[in-house]
Short mmCIF file of C-alpha atoms and ligand atoms in Angstrom, two decimals:
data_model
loop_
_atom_site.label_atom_id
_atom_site.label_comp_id
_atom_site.label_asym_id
_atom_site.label_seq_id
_atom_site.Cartn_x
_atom_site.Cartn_y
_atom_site.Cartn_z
CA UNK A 25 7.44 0.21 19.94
CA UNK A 26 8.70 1.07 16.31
CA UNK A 27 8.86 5.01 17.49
CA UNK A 28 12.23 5.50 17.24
CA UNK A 29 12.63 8.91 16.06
CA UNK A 30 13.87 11.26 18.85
CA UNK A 31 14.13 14.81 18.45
CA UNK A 32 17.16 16.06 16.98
CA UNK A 33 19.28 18.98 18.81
CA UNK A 34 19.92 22.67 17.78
CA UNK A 35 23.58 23.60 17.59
CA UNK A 36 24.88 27.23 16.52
CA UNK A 37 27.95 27.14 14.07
CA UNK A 38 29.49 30.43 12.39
CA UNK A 39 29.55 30.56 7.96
CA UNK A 40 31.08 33.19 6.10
CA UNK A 41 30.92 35.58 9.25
CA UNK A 42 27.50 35.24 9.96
CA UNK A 43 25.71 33.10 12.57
CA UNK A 44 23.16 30.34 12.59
CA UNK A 45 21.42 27.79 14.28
CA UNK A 46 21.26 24.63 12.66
CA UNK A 47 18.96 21.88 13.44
CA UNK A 48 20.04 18.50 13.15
CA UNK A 49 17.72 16.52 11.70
CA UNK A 50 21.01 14.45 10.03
CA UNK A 51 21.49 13.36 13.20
CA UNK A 52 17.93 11.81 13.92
CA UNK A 53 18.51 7.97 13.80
CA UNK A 54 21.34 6.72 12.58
CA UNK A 55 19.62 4.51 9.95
CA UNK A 56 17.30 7.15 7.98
CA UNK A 57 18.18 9.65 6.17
CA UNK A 58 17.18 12.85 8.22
CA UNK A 59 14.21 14.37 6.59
CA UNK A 60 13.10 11.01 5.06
CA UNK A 61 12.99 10.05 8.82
CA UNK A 62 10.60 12.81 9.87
CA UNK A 63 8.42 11.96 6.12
CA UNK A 64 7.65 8.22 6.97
CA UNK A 65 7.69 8.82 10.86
CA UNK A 66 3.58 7.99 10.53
CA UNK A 67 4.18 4.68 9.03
CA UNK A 68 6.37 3.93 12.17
CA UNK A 69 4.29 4.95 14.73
CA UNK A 70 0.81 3.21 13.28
CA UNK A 71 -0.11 -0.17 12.88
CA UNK A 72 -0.84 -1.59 9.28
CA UNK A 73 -2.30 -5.14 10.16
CA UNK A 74 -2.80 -5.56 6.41
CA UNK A 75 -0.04 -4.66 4.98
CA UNK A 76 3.09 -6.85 4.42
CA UNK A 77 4.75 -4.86 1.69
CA UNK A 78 6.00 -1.09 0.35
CA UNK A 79 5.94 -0.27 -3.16
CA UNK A 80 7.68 2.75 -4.38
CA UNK A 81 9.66 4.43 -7.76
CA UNK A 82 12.17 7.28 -7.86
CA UNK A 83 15.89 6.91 -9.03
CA UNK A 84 18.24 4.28 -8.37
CA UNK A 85 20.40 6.48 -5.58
CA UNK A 86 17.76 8.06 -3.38
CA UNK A 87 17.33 9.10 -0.34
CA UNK A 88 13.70 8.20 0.15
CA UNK A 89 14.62 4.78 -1.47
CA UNK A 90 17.30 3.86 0.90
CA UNK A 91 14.76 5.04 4.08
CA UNK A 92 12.22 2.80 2.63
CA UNK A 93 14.38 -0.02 2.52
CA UNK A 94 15.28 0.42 6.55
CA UNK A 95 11.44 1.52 7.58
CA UNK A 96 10.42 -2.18 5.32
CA UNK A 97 13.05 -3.80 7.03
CA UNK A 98 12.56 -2.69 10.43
CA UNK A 99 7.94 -3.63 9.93
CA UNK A 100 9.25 -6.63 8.51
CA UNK A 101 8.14 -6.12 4.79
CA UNK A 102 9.03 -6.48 1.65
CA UNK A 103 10.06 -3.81 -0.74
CA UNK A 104 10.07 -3.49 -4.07
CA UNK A 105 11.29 -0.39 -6.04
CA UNK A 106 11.03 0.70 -9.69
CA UNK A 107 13.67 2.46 -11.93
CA UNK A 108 13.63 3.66 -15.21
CA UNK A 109 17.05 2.73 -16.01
CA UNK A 110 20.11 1.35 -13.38
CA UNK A 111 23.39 2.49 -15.06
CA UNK A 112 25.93 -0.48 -15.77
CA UNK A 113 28.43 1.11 -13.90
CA UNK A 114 26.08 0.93 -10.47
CA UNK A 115 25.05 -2.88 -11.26
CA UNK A 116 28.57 -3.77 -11.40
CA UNK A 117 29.95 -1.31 -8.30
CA UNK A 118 27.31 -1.25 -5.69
CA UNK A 119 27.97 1.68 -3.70
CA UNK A 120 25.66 4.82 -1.83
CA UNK A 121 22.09 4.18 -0.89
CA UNK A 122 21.67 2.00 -3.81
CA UNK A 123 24.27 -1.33 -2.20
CA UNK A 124 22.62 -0.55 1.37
CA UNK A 125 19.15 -0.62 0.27
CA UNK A 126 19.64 -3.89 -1.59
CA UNK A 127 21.52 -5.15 1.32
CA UNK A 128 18.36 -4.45 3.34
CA UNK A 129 16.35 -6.60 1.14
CA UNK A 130 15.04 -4.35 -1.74
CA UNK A 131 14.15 -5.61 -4.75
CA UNK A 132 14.83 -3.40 -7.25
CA UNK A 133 12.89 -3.59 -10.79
CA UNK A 134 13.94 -1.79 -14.24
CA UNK A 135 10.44 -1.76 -15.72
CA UNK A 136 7.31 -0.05 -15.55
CA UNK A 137 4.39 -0.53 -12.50
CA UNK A 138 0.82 0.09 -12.45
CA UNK A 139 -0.77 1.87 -9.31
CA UNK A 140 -4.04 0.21 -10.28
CA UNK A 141 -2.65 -3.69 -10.17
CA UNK A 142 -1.64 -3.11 -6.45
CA UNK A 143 -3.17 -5.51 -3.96
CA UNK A 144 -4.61 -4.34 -1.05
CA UNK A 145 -1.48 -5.67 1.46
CA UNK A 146 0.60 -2.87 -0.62
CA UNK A 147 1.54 0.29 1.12
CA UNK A 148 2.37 2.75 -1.91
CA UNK A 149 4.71 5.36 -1.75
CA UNK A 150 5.08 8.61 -3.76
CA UNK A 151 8.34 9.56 -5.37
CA UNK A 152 10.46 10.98 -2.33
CA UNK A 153 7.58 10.45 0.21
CA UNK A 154 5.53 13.29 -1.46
CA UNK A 155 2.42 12.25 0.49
CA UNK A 156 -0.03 13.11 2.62
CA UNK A 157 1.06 11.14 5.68
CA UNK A 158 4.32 13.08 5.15
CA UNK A 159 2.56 16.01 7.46
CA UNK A 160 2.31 13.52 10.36
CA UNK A 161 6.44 13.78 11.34
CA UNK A 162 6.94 17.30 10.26
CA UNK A 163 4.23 18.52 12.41
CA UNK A 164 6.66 16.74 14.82
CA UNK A 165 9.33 18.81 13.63
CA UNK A 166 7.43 22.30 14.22
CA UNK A 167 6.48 21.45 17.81
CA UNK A 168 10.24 21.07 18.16
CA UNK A 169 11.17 24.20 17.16
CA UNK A 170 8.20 26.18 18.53
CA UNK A 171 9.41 23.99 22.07
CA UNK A 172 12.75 25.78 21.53
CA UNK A 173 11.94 28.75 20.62
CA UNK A 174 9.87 29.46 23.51
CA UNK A 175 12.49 28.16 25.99
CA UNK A 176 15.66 30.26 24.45
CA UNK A 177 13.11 33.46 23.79
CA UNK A 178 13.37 33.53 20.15
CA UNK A 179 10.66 35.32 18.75
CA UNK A 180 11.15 35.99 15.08
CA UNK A 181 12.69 33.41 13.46
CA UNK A 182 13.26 32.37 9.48
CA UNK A 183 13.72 28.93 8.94
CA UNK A 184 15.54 27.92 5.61
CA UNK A 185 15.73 24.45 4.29
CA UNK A 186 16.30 23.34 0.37
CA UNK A 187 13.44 21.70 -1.12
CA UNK A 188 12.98 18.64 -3.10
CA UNK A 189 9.33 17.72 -4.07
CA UNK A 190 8.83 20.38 -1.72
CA UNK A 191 6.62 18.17 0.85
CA UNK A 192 8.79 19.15 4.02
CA UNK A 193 8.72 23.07 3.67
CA UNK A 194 5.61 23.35 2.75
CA UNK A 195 4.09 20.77 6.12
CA UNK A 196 6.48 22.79 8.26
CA UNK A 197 4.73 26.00 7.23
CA UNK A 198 1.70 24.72 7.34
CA UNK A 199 2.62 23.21 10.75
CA UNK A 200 3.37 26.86 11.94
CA UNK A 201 0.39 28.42 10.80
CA UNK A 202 -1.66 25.93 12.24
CA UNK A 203 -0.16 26.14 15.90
CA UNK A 204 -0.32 30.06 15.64
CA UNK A 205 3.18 30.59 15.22
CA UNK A 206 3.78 31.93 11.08
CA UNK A 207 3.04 35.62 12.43
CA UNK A 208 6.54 35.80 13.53
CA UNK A 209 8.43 32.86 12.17
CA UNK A 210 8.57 32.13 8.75
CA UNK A 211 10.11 29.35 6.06
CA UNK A 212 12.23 29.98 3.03
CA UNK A 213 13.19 27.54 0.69
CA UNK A 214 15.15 27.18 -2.73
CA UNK A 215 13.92 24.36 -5.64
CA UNK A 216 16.91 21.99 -5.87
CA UNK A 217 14.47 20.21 -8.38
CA UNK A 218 13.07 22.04 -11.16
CA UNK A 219 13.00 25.68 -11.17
CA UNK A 220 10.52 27.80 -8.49
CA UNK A 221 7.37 27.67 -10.55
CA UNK A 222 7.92 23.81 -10.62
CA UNK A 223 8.46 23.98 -6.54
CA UNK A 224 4.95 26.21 -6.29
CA UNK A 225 3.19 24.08 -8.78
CA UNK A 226 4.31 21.09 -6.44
CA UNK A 227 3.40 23.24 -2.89
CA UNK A 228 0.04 23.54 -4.85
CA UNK A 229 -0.47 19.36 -5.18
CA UNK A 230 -0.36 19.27 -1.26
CA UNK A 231 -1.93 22.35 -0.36
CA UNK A 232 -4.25 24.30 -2.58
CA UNK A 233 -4.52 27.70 0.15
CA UNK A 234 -1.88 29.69 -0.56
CA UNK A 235 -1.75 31.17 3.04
CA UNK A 236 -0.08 27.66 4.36
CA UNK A 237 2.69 27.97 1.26
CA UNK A 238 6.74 28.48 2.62
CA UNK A 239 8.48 31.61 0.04
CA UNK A 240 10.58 30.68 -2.23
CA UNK A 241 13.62 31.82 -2.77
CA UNK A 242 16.04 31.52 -5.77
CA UNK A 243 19.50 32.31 -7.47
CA UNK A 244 19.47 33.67 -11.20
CA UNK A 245 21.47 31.30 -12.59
CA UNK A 246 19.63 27.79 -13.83
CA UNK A 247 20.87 24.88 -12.28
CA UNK A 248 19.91 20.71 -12.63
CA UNK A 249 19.75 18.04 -10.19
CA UNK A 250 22.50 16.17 -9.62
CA UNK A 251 24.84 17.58 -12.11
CA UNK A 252 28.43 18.78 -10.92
CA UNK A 253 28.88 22.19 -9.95
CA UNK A 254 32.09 23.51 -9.15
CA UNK A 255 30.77 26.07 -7.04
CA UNK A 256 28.58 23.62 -5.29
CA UNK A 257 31.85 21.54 -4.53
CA UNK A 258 33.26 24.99 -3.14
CA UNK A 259 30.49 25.57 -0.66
CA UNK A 260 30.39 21.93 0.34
CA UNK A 261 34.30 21.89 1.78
CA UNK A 262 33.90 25.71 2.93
CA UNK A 263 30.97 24.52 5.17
CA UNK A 264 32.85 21.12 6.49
CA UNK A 265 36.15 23.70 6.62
CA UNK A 266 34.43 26.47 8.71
CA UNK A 267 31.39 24.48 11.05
CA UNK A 268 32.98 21.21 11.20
CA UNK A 269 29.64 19.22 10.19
CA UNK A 270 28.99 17.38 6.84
CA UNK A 271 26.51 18.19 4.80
CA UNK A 272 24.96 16.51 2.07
CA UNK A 273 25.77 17.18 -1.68
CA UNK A 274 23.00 17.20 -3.78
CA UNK A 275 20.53 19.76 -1.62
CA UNK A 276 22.61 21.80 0.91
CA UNK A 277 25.28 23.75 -1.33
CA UNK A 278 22.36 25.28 -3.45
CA UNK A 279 20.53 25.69 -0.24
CA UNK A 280 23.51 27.18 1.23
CA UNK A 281 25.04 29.15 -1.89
CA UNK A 282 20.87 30.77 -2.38
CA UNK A 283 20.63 31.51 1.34
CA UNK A 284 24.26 33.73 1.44
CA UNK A 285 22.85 35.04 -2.30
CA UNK A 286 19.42 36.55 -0.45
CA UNK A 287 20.73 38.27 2.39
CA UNK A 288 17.35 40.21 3.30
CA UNK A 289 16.61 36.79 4.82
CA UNK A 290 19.75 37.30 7.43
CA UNK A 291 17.76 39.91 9.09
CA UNK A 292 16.91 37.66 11.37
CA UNK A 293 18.13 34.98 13.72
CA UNK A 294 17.94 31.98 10.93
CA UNK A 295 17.34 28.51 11.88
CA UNK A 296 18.66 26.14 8.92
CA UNK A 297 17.86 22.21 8.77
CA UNK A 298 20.51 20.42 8.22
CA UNK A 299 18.14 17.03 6.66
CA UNK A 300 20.75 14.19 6.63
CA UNK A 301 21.18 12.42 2.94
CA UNK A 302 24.85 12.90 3.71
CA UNK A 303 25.11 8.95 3.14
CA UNK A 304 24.19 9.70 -0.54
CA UNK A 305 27.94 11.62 -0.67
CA UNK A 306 29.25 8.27 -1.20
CA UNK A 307 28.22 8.45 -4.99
CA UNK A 308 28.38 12.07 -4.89
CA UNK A 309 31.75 12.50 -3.54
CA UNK A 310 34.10 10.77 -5.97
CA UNK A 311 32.44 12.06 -9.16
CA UNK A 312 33.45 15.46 -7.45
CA UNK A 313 36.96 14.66 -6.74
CA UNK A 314 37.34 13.05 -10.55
CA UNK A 315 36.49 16.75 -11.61
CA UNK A 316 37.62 18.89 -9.37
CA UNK A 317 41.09 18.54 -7.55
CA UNK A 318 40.72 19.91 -4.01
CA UNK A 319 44.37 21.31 -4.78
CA UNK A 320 43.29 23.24 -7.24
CA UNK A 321 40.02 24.86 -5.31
CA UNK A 322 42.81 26.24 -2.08
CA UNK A 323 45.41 27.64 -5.07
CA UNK A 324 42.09 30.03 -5.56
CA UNK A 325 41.73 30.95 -1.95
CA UNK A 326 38.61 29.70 -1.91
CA UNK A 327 39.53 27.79 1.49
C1 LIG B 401 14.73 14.29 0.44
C2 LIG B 401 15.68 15.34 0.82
C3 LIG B 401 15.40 16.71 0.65
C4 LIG B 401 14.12 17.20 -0.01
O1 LIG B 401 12.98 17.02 0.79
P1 LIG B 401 11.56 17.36 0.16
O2 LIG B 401 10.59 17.10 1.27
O3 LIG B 401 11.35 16.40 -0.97
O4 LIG B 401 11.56 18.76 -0.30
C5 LIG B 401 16.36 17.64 1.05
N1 LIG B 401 17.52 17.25 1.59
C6 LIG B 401 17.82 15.96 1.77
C7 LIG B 401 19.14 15.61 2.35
C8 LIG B 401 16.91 14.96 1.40
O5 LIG B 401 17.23 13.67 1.58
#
């Protein structure tokens, strides 16, 4: 009844002269956030006669947190989220996943939660859905693309996708291996989070053999979560310029900018997931356009 994640279509789109499909798992449901949707897909397609709320942590603009809020909403639970700290300037201008999340009924709590004190109608969730029950939906996912593969006669494939906590590359691989397909199709990824020991050490946490792990793949130069990047910003209006589809501003442009930067991975037909979030751009957005002028990226030619 509460399975209401289709599967999401493959389209092919043309960047910086080369080609590639794209799956569009940003166009899943219209209330989840793409990946987030494939993540808690389990607790949407079981019944939890005991539970009657979700309790989760993360930041105050998630992804995962805003999901939460619609997958509570939709079981008819409660949900209560912890912060470390809500900045003033949120509190008093709602905006992003942060206003639609409360408007779905989340209560949101600055302060600091013990696992242990929670009763046994609880259903806890991980920071970003980094959880076992995660591997239900992306399993999901692989049968999807090993479906498509087999009718369009794609053999060897490399799927890329940027990583978080790392949960969805790592269940898609594993996915893969286990329905005999990693011989010929594997999955690159890029941390977004941390730098690529922190992704492994993560991969590790879910998965202690090796053989099931996605490679990582990386740029030289450092880069943190969530901070501005003008060449993020670049990449983010080149895509929308030159495919015509939005992406999302905190994991794609480093996905995209370390996918063009390791072009060994080209070599083959490349499938890319395109995993929604692009409803966090609301508080990404204008903290771009306060830094950068979009005038002043096209007098570079960059677009
Ligand atoms: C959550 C999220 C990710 C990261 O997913 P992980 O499974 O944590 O690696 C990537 N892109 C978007 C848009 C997301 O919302």
């Amino acid at each position: 009844m509460l399975d209401v994640i289709n599967s999401s279509v493959i389209d092919v789109i043309t960047f910086e002269g080369h080609s590639f499909y794209l799956k569009r798992d940003d166009l899943l449901h219209p209330e989840f956030s793409g990946n987030k949707a494939r993540k808690f897909h389990y607790f949407l397609k079981n019944n939890f006669p005991n539970i009657t709320k979700i309790v989760s942590y993360g930041s105050a603009q998630s992804n995962a947190m805003y999901s939460l809020s619609v997958l509570a909403k939709m079981r008819g639970w409660e949900f209560e989220y912890y912060v470390d700290h809500i900045a003033t300037y949120l509190l008093d201008n709602p905006h992003g996943n942060y206003a639609k999340a409360i408007k779905n009924g989340m209560l949101i709590k600055e302060e600091e939660f013990s696992v242990e004190k929670l009763g046994s109608n609880v259903l806890f969730i991980e920071e970003g859905g980094r959880q076992k029950e995660a591997e239900y939906g992306i399993r999901v996912l692989a049968k999807e693309i090993i479906d498509w593969q087999k009718e369009n006669n794609i053999k060897e494939l490399n799927i890329f996708l940027p990583s978080g906590t790392g949960t969805t590359a790592l269940f898609l691989q594993k996915a893969l291996f286990d329905m005999n397909y990693s011989q010929y199709t594997h999955v690159y990824t890029n941390p977004c989070v941390g730098d690529g020991t922190y992704l492994k050490k993560q991969f590790f946490e879910l998965e202690y053999d090796e053989k099931y792990h996605p490679i990582i793949v990386t740029l030289d130069k450092k880069h943190h979560f969530a901070k501005l990047y003008r060449e993020n910003y670049k990449i983010w209006l080149k895509l929308q310029q030159q495919t015509g589809v939005v992406f999302d501003l905190l994991y794609d442009p480093l996905g995209w900018r370390t996918l063009l930067g390791n072009p060994e991975i080209m070599d083959k037909p490349i499938l890319y997931i395109h995993q929604g979030g692009v409803l966090g751009n609301e508080s990404m957005l204008p903290r771009y356009e306060r830094k950068y002028k979009k005038e002043e990226l096209e007098n570079e030619n960059i677009l």
